């Protein structure tokens, strides 16, 4: 077994510097997943394009799914109507973290729907360009985990 691999909850792993780590992994409920995702602003959209897996970072807003603002003719916009994966995670130096993975279709958001969303302009992309096309991931599957790694000295 790889000494750096994370094991099941409660497993101890050698860190390579003679300190052992004990980890606890717990499964998140769908509601807990949504709470964590709602607190973050950057995630990754995954899909297959040109026979290769693509993973693209995006800014997003939770609004009856995951609202993404993108280029009208960009690689993400080309996935409209297709199934995608969406991943968000967080960790800190103390060893606490979480990860949420969603799957579902990426749907067009029309002007009528956009008017119903409270301030869709809050989805401010880091990347430049005219990003005025809105898509929504409507998750059909949501899974998540919380991890707490304790380092013993």
Backbone as a printed PyTorch tensor [residue, N CA C, xyz], in Angstrom:
tensor([[[  0.8450,  -1.1980,   0.0000],
         [  0.0000,   0.0000,   0.0000],
         [  0.8770,   1.2440,   0.0000]],

        [[  0.5160,   2.2400,  -0.7670],
         [  1.2470,   3.5020,  -0.8410],
         [  1.1720,   4.2050,   0.5050]],

        [[  2.3140,   4.5740,   1.0580],
         [  2.3260,   5.1840,   2.3900],
         [  1.7200,   6.5740,   2.4230]],

        [[  1.5250,   7.1910,   1.2550],
         [  0.9440,   8.5370,   1.2080],
         [ -0.5370,   8.5150,   0.8490]],

        [[ -1.0690,   7.3430,   0.5490],
         [ -2.4700,   7.2590,   0.1380],
         [ -3.3930,   7.4350,   1.3350]],

        [[ -4.4900,   8.1150,   1.0960],
         [ -5.4940,   8.2840,   2.1520],
         [ -6.2760,   6.9920,   2.2790]],

        [[ -6.4680,   6.5480,   3.4800],
         [ -7.2110,   5.3180,   3.7210],
         [ -8.6080,   5.6140,   4.2050]],

        [[ -9.3580,   4.5560,   4.5650],
         [-10.7080,   4.7490,   5.0720],
         [-10.7150,   5.5430,   6.3680]],

        [[-11.8820,   5.9500,   6.7760],
         [-12.0240,   6.7470,   8.0010],
         [-11.3210,   6.0680,   9.1630]],

        [[-10.5520,   6.8440,   9.8970],
         [ -9.8570,   6.3270,  11.0620],
         [ -8.5250,   5.6820,  10.7570]],

        [[ -8.1670,   5.5090,   9.4980],
         [ -6.8780,   4.9120,   9.1420],
         [ -5.7380,   5.8340,   9.5200]],

        [[ -4.5950,   5.2270,   9.7560],
         [ -3.3830,   5.9890,  10.0150],
         [ -2.4730,   5.8030,   8.8080]],

        [[ -1.8500,   6.8490,   8.3800],
         [ -0.9250,   6.7770,   7.2490],
         [  0.3620,   7.4760,   7.6290]],

        [[  1.4700,   6.9280,   7.1930],
         [  2.7540,   7.5830,   7.4170],
         [  2.8730,   8.7400,   6.4400]],

        [[  3.3970,   9.8540,   6.9050],
         [  3.4750,  11.0490,   6.0690],
         [  4.7880,  11.1600,   5.3290]],

        [[  5.7480,  10.2930,   5.6180],
         [  7.0480,  10.3990,   4.9780],
         [  8.0240,  11.1850,   5.8240]],

        [[  7.5530,  11.8980,   6.8370],
         [  8.4460,  12.6460,   7.7200],
         [  8.3370,  12.1200,   9.1510]],

        [[  8.0260,  10.8370,   9.2840],
         [  7.9540,  10.1180,  10.5570],
         [  6.8310,  10.5830,  11.4700]],

        [[  5.8570,  11.2980,  10.9470],
         [  4.6700,  11.6460,  11.7270],
         [  3.4920,  10.8830,  11.1360]],

        [[  2.6420,  10.4000,  11.9730],
         [  1.4630,   9.6780,  11.4990],
         [  0.2830,  10.6340,  11.4190]],

        [[ -0.6300,  10.3310,  10.5090],
         [ -1.8520,  11.1090,  10.3800],
         [ -3.0410,  10.1920,  10.6030]],

        [[ -4.0420,  10.7040,  11.2770],
         [ -5.2940,   9.9940,  11.4590],
         [ -6.3630,  10.8240,  10.7710]],

        [[ -7.1620,  10.1820,   9.9500],
         [ -8.1780,  10.9240,   9.2190],
         [ -9.5700,  10.4020,   9.4630]],

        [[-10.5100,  11.3050,   9.4120],
         [-11.9150,  10.9540,   9.5110],
         [-12.6120,  11.4860,   8.2690]],

        [[-13.3250,  10.6130,   7.5780],
         [-14.0800,  11.0100,   6.3970],
         [-15.5460,  10.7310,   6.6750]],

        [[-16.3800,  11.7140,   6.4310],
         [-17.8180,  11.5060,   6.5970],
         [-18.5310,  11.9060,   5.3090]],

        [[-19.5940,  11.1990,   5.0210],
         [-20.3860,  11.4670,   3.8240],
         [-21.3470,  12.6120,   4.1200]],

        [[-21.4250,  13.5600,   3.1970],
         [-22.3380,  14.7000,   3.3340],
         [-23.7150,  14.3410,   2.7880]],

        [[-24.7460,  14.8770,   3.3960],
         [-26.0930,  14.7420,   2.8450],
         [-26.2150,  15.7100,   1.6620]],

        [[-27.1970,  15.5150,   0.7890],
         [-27.3890,  16.4910,  -0.2920],
         [-27.5810,  17.9210,   0.2240]],

        [[-28.3280,  18.0960,   1.3240],
         [-28.5110,  19.4440,   1.8820],
         [-27.1840,  20.0400,   2.3420]],

        [[-26.3420,  19.2310,   2.9900],
         [-25.0230,  19.7160,   3.4150],
         [-24.1720,  20.0720,   2.2030]],

        [[-24.2510,  19.2600,   1.1480],
         [-23.5120,  19.5660,  -0.0880],
         [-23.9050,  20.9420,  -0.6110]],

        [[-25.2120,  21.2060,  -0.6800],
         [-25.6870,  22.5030,  -1.1740],
         [-25.2050,  23.6450,  -0.2940]],

        [[-25.1730,  23.4470,   1.0250],
         [-24.6970,  24.5010,   1.9250],
         [-23.2400,  24.8360,   1.6390]],

        [[-22.4060,  23.8230,   1.4580],
         [-20.9950,  24.0700,   1.1620],
         [-20.8270,  24.7390,  -0.2030]],

        [[-21.5290,  24.2360,  -1.2050],
         [-21.4170,  24.7980,  -2.5560],
         [-21.9070,  26.2430,  -2.5750]],

        [[-22.9540,  26.5440,  -1.8260],
         [-23.4930,  27.9020,  -1.7720],
         [-22.5060,  28.8760,  -1.1300]],

        [[-21.6350,  28.3780,  -0.2630],
         [-20.6670,  29.2380,   0.4290],
         [-19.4260,  29.5260,  -0.4100]],

        [[-19.2310,  28.8000,  -1.4940],
         [-18.0560,  28.9930,  -2.3500],
         [-18.4630,  29.7550,  -3.6140]],

        [[-17.4880,  30.1120,  -4.4310],
         [-17.7880,  30.8550,  -5.6650],
         [-17.0610,  30.3120,  -6.8890]],

        [[-16.1100,  29.4130,  -6.6850],
         [-15.3420,  28.8650,  -7.8060],
         [-15.4350,  27.3470,  -7.7780]],

        [[-15.7750,  26.7800,  -8.9230],
         [-15.8370,  25.3330,  -9.0720],
         [-15.2220,  24.9430, -10.4010]],

        [[-15.3520,  23.6730, -10.7510],
         [-14.8100,  23.1710, -12.0030],
         [-15.8810,  22.3750, -12.7390]],

        [[-16.0170,  22.6370, -14.0290],
         [-16.9300,  21.8890, -14.8820],
         [-16.1010,  20.8740, -15.6530]],

        [[-16.5400,  19.6220, -15.6230],
         [-15.8410,  18.5610, -16.3380],
         [-16.7300,  17.9580, -17.4110]],

        [[-16.1290,  17.6660, -18.5660],
         [-16.8700,  17.0840, -19.6850],
         [-15.8610,  16.5140, -20.6740]],

        [[-16.3620,  15.7730, -21.6430],
         [-15.5060,  15.2300, -22.6950],
         [-15.7300,  16.0580, -23.9580]],

        [[-14.6400,  16.5530, -24.5370],
         [-14.6890,  17.2960, -25.8010],
         [-13.4540,  16.9300, -26.6030]],

        [[-13.6260,  16.7200, -27.8730],
         [-12.5110,  16.3510, -28.7530],
         [-11.7690,  15.1290, -28.2180]],

        [[-12.5250,  14.1430, -27.7580],
         [-11.9790,  12.8710, -27.2530],
         [-11.0350,  13.0280, -26.0740]],

        [[-11.1810,  14.0980, -25.3240],
         [-10.3470,  14.3050, -24.1360],
         [-11.2090,  14.8760, -23.0110]],

        [[-10.8730,  14.4990, -21.7950],
         [-11.5750,  15.0460, -20.6370],
         [-11.1030,  16.4790, -20.4160]],

        [[-12.0440,  17.3910, -20.3000],
         [-11.7550,  18.7990, -20.0480],
         [-12.2540,  19.1490, -18.6460]],

        [[-11.4760,  19.9100, -17.9090],
         [-11.8940,  20.4010, -16.5960],
         [-11.5970,  21.8920, -16.5760]],

        [[-12.6540,  22.6910, -16.5180],
         [-12.5410,  24.1390, -16.6580],
         [-13.0070,  24.8220, -15.3670]],

        [[-12.1600,  25.6790, -14.7700],
         [-12.6140,  26.4230, -13.5900],
         [-13.6330,  27.4880, -13.9920]],

        [[-14.6430,  27.6630, -13.1450],
         [-15.6950,  28.6470, -13.4180],
         [-16.1290,  29.3320, -12.1280]],

        [[-16.5680,  30.5680, -12.2610],
         [-17.2990,  31.2370, -11.1870],
         [-18.7510,  30.8080, -11.3510]],

        [[-19.4710,  30.7370, -10.2580],
         [-20.8550,  30.2750, -10.3390],
         [-21.6890,  30.9080,  -9.2320]],

        [[-22.9770,  30.7150,  -9.3540],
         [-23.9490,  31.1830,  -8.3700],
         [-24.9720,  30.0690,  -8.1830]],

        [[-25.3350,  29.7830,  -6.9390],
         [-26.3990,  28.8140,  -6.6870],
         [-27.7260,  29.5320,  -6.8840]],

        [[-28.4720,  29.1060,  -7.8930],
         [-29.7720,  29.7030,  -8.2170],
         [-30.6010,  28.6360,  -8.9250]],

        [[-31.3400,  27.8460,  -8.1450],
         [-32.1220,  26.7360,  -8.6940],
         [-31.2280,  25.8250,  -9.5310]],

        [[-30.1000,  25.4830,  -8.9830],
         [-29.0550,  24.7270,  -9.6600],
         [-27.7760,  25.5450,  -9.5960]],

        [[-26.8740,  25.2700, -10.4860],
         [-25.6010,  25.9920, -10.5490],
         [-25.6140,  26.8790, -11.7860]],

        [[-25.6150,  28.1910, -11.5850],
         [-25.6530,  29.1570, -12.6800],
         [-24.2300,  29.5380, -13.0650]],

        [[-23.9220,  29.3890, -14.3530],
         [-22.5900,  29.6790, -14.8830],
         [-22.7310,  30.7080, -15.9960]],

        [[-21.8470,  31.6790, -15.9870],
         [-21.8260,  32.7230, -17.0130],
         [-20.6090,  32.4520, -17.8820]],

        [[-20.7990,  32.3770, -19.2010],
         [-19.7090,  31.9650, -20.0730],
         [-19.7250,  32.7140, -21.4040]],

        [[-18.6950,  32.4860, -22.1930],
         [-18.6250,  33.0550, -23.5390],
         [-19.7310,  32.4530, -24.4030]],

        [[-20.3440,  33.2430, -25.2720],
         [-21.4260,  32.7200, -26.1020],
         [-21.0080,  31.5380, -26.9730]],

        [[-19.7620,  31.5470, -27.4330],
         [-19.3010,  30.4760, -28.3200],
         [-18.1070,  29.7210, -27.7400]],

        [[-17.9840,  29.7190, -26.4190],
         [-16.8540,  29.0610, -25.7690],
         [-17.0420,  27.5590, -25.6190]],

        [[-16.0160,  26.9170, -25.0900],
         [-16.0130,  25.4650, -24.9390],
         [-17.0890,  24.9980, -23.9560]],

        [[-17.3680,  25.7750, -22.9200],
         [-18.4310,  25.3890, -21.9830],
         [-19.7990,  25.5650, -22.6400]],

        [[-19.9940,  26.6570, -23.3650],
         [-21.2680,  26.8920, -24.0480],
         [-21.5800,  25.7640, -25.0290]],

        [[-20.5560,  25.1730, -25.6120],
         [-20.7510,  24.0660, -26.5540],
         [-21.3130,  22.8240, -25.8690]],

        [[-21.2800,  22.8000, -24.5430],
         [-21.7910,  21.6460, -23.7960],
         [-23.2660,  21.7840, -23.4360]],

        [[-23.9060,  22.8780, -23.8380],
         [-25.3300,  23.0700, -23.5340],
         [-26.1230,  21.8590, -24.0120]],

        [[-26.9620,  21.3420, -23.1250],
         [-27.7690,  20.1730, -23.4390],
         [-27.0800,  18.8530, -23.1510]],

        [[-25.8160,  18.9090, -22.7800],
         [-25.0300,  17.6970, -22.5310],
         [-24.8400,  17.4660, -21.0350]],

        [[-24.5810,  16.2200, -20.6430],
         [-24.2640,  15.9520, -19.2360],
         [-22.8470,  16.4140, -18.9100]],

        [[-22.6890,  16.9860, -17.7310],
         [-21.3770,  17.4370, -17.2640],
         [-21.2170,  17.0450, -15.7980]],

        [[-20.0060,  17.1840, -15.3070],
         [-19.7190,  17.0480, -13.8830],
         [-19.3470,  18.4280, -13.3660]],

        [[-19.6330,  18.6670, -12.1010],
         [-19.2820,  19.9310, -11.4650],
         [-18.6840,  19.5980, -10.1110]],

        [[-17.5120,  20.1600,  -9.8210],
         [-16.7990,  19.8350,  -8.5880],
         [-16.3910,  21.1150,  -7.8700]],

        [[-16.5940,  21.1220,  -6.5570],
         [-16.1600,  22.2200,  -5.6950],
         [-15.5070,  21.5850,  -4.4800]],

        [[-14.4020,  22.1660,  -4.0270],
         [-13.7890,  21.6500,  -2.8110],
         [-13.1440,  22.7700,  -2.0200]],

        [[-12.7270,  22.4160,  -0.8100],
         [-12.0940,  23.3710,   0.0870],
         [-11.2400,  22.5790,   1.0650]],

        [[-10.1110,  23.1510,   1.4340],
         [ -9.3170,  22.5900,   2.5330],
         [ -8.5090,  23.7200,   3.1480]],

        [[ -8.1270,  23.5200,   4.4000],
         [ -7.2990,  24.5270,   5.0510],
         [ -6.0920,  23.8590,   5.6980]],

        [[ -5.2060,  24.6680,   6.2170],
         [ -3.9490,  24.1680,   6.7820],
         [ -4.1600,  23.3150,   8.0260]],

        [[ -5.3040,  23.4420,   8.6660],
         [ -5.5560,  22.6620,   9.8820],
         [ -5.9760,  21.2260,   9.5820]],

        [[ -6.1930,  20.9030,   8.2960],
         [ -6.5660,  19.5420,   7.9310],
         [ -8.0540,  19.3160,   7.7830]],

        [[ -8.8100,  20.3930,   7.7190],
         [-10.2530,  20.2800,   7.5310],
         [-10.5760,  20.6060,   6.0780]],

        [[-11.4580,  19.8250,   5.4820],
         [-11.8330,  20.0890,   4.1060],
         [-13.1160,  19.3810,   3.7240]],

        [[-13.5670,  19.6670,   2.5170],
         [-14.7510,  19.0190,   1.9780],
         [-14.6680,  19.0050,   0.4580]],

        [[-15.4490,  18.1360,  -0.1360],
         [-15.4870,  18.0020,  -1.5840],
         [-16.9080,  17.6300,  -1.9900]],

        [[-17.4320,  18.3040,  -3.0180],
         [-18.7730,  18.0200,  -3.5230],
         [-18.6770,  17.7930,  -5.0290]],

        [[-19.3450,  16.7450,  -5.4930],
         [-19.3820,  16.4120,  -6.9150],
         [-20.8360,  16.2920,  -7.3500]],

        [[-21.1690,  16.9690,  -8.4460],
         [-22.5230,  16.9270,  -8.9990],
         [-22.4420,  16.4790, -10.4480]],

        [[-23.4830,  15.7980, -10.9000],
         [-23.6160,  15.4100, -12.3060],
         [-24.9970,  15.8290, -12.7830]],

        [[-25.0890,  16.1900, -14.0480],
         [-26.3860,  16.5180, -14.6140],
         [-26.2350,  17.2650, -15.9170]],

        [[-27.3590,  17.5720, -16.5540],
         [-27.3110,  18.2980, -17.8220],
         [-27.0310,  19.7850, -17.6130]],

        [[-26.3540,  20.3630, -18.5780],
         [-26.0840,  21.7990, -18.6000],
         [-27.1330,  22.4280, -19.5170]],

        [[-28.0070,  23.2360, -18.9470],
         [-29.1730,  23.7470, -19.6710],
         [-29.0560,  25.2350, -19.9730]],

        [[-29.6610,  25.6330, -21.0780],
         [-29.7360,  27.0490, -21.4390],
         [-30.6160,  27.7890, -20.4330]],

        [[-30.2620,  29.0310, -20.1400],
         [-31.0950,  29.8990, -19.3080],
         [-31.5880,  31.0160, -20.2220]],

        [[-32.9030,  31.0660, -20.4380],
         [-33.4410,  32.0910, -21.3360],
         [-33.6690,  33.4000, -20.5770]],

        [[-34.0260,  34.4360, -21.3090],
         [-34.1750,  35.7760, -20.7280],
         [-35.2560,  35.8180, -19.6500]],

        [[-36.3380,  35.0750, -19.8360],
         [-37.4160,  35.0620, -18.8370],
         [-36.9130,  34.4520, -17.5370]],

        [[-36.2010,  33.3340, -17.6500],
         [-35.6230,  32.7020, -16.4540],
         [-34.6130,  33.6190, -15.7860]],

        [[-33.7890,  34.2610, -16.5880],
         [-32.7490,  35.1410, -16.0610],
         [-33.3610,  36.2920, -15.2650]],

        [[-34.5120,  36.7980, -15.7200],
         [-35.2040,  37.8730, -14.9980],
         [-35.6720,  37.4340, -13.6140]],

        [[-35.9230,  36.1350, -13.4390],
         [-36.3970,  35.6120, -12.1480],
         [-35.2610,  35.4130, -11.1470]],

        [[-34.0360,  35.4250, -11.6140],
         [-32.8840,  35.1740, -10.7420],
         [-32.4830,  36.4750, -10.0690]],

        [[-32.2870,  36.4120,  -8.7670],
         [-31.8900,  37.5800,  -7.9920],
         [-30.4570,  37.9680,  -8.3420]],

        [[-30.3090,  39.0280,  -9.1070],
         [-29.0110,  39.6000,  -9.4620],
         [-28.0440,  38.5980, -10.0890]],

        [[-28.3360,  38.0970, -11.2980],
         [-27.4300,  37.1520, -11.9480],
         [-26.0610,  37.7530, -12.2540]],

        [[-25.9640,  39.0760, -12.2140],
         [-24.6780,  39.7350, -12.4340],
         [-23.6570,  39.4260, -11.3550]],

        [[-24.1230,  38.8210, -10.2410],
         [-23.1750,  38.4310,  -9.1870],
         [-22.2200,  37.3400,  -9.6590]],

        [[-22.5560,  36.6630, -10.7520],
         [-21.6440,  35.6720, -11.3170],
         [-20.6200,  36.4530, -12.1300]],

        [[-19.5720,  36.8900, -11.4760],
         [-18.5550,  37.7130, -12.1270],
         [-17.3560,  36.8440, -12.4930]],

        [[-17.2030,  36.5090, -13.7680],
         [-16.0910,  35.6480, -14.1760],
         [-14.7450,  36.3420, -14.0040]],

        [[-13.7590,  35.5760, -13.5820],
         [-12.3970,  36.0970, -13.4980],
         [-11.8390,  36.3550, -14.8870]],

        [[-12.1480,  35.4730, -15.8000],
         [-11.6140,  35.5960, -17.1580],
         [-12.3090,  36.7500, -17.8760]],

        [[-11.5960,  37.3390, -18.8050],
         [-12.1530,  38.4580, -19.5530],
         [-13.0430,  37.9970, -20.6870]],

        [[-13.4240,  38.9290, -21.5010],
         [-14.2590,  38.6160, -22.6520],
         [-15.7310,  38.8510, -22.3600]],

        [[-16.5150,  38.7920, -23.4140],
         [-17.9550,  39.0200, -23.3150],
         [-18.6380,  37.7280, -22.8580]],

        [[-18.8760,  37.5900, -21.5940],
         [-19.4550,  36.3700, -21.0190],
         [-20.9100,  36.6510, -20.6520]],

        [[-21.7380,  36.6720, -21.6830],
         [-23.1360,  37.0170, -21.4530],
         [-24.0920,  35.8610, -21.7460]],

        [[-23.5560,  34.6650, -21.8270],
         [-24.4030,  33.4840, -21.9810],
         [-24.4750,  32.7750, -20.6300]],

        [[-25.6970,  32.5050, -20.1870],
         [-25.9040,  31.8580, -18.8990],
         [-26.3850,  30.4300, -19.1130]],

        [[-25.7540,  29.5140, -18.4000],
         [-26.1290,  28.1070, -18.4190],
         [-26.3590,  27.6560, -16.9830]],

        [[-27.1890,  26.6480, -16.8300],
         [-27.4790,  26.1340, -15.4910],
         [-27.2510,  24.6270, -15.4730]],

        [[-26.4740,  24.1950, -14.4940],
         [-26.3670,  22.7650, -14.2290],
         [-27.5490,  22.3920, -13.3500]],

        [[-28.3420,  21.4550, -13.8180],
         [-29.4640,  20.9430, -13.0400],
         [-29.0500,  19.5650, -12.5270]],

        [[-28.4910,  19.4990, -11.3100],
         [-27.9180,  18.2360, -10.8330],
         [-28.9510,  17.1130, -10.7050]],

        [[-28.5550,  15.9410, -11.1900],
         [-29.3480,  14.7290, -11.0120],
         [-28.6970,  13.8230,  -9.9790]],

        [[-27.4510,  14.1150,  -9.6360],
         [-26.6990,  13.3180,  -8.6720],
         [-25.7780,  14.2550,  -7.8950]],

        [[-25.8130,  14.1660,  -6.5680],
         [-24.9770,  15.0160,  -5.7110],
         [-24.3440,  14.1370,  -4.6460]],

        [[-23.0190,  14.1810,  -4.5570],
         [-22.3090,  13.4520,  -3.5050],
         [-21.2640,  14.3770,  -2.8960]],

        [[-20.9270,  14.1130,  -1.6540],
         [-19.9150,  14.9310,  -1.0040],
         [-19.3260,  14.2330,   0.2020]],

        [[-18.1430,  14.7090,   0.5770],
         [-17.4440,  14.1840,   1.7460],
         [-16.8180,  15.3270,   2.5170]],

        [[-16.7300,  15.1130,   3.8080],
         [-15.9990,  16.0240,   4.6860],
         [-14.8240,  15.2190,   5.2290]],

        [[-13.6630,  15.8470,   5.3030],
         [-12.4840,  15.1580,   5.8240],
         [-11.8650,  15.9990,   6.9250]],

        [[-11.3710,  15.3130,   7.9260],
         [-10.6480,  15.9750,   9.0070],
         [ -9.3960,  15.1510,   9.2590]],

        [[ -8.2660,  15.6880,   8.8700],
         [ -6.9840,  15.0030,   9.0220],
         [ -6.3180,  15.5300,  10.2820]],

        [[ -5.9480,  14.6260,  11.1790],
         [ -5.2760,  14.9950,  12.4230],
         [ -3.8380,  14.5220,  12.3290]],

        [[ -2.9250,  15.4330,  12.4620],
         [ -1.5060,  15.1060,  12.3700],
         [ -0.9510,  14.9180,  13.7770]],

        [[ -0.4080,  13.7510,  14.0360],
         [  0.1900,  13.4330,  15.3330],
         [  1.6890,  13.6820,  15.2610]],

        [[  2.2200,  14.4200,  16.2020],
         [  3.6550,  14.7140,  16.1930],
         [  4.4040,  13.7950,  17.1150]]])
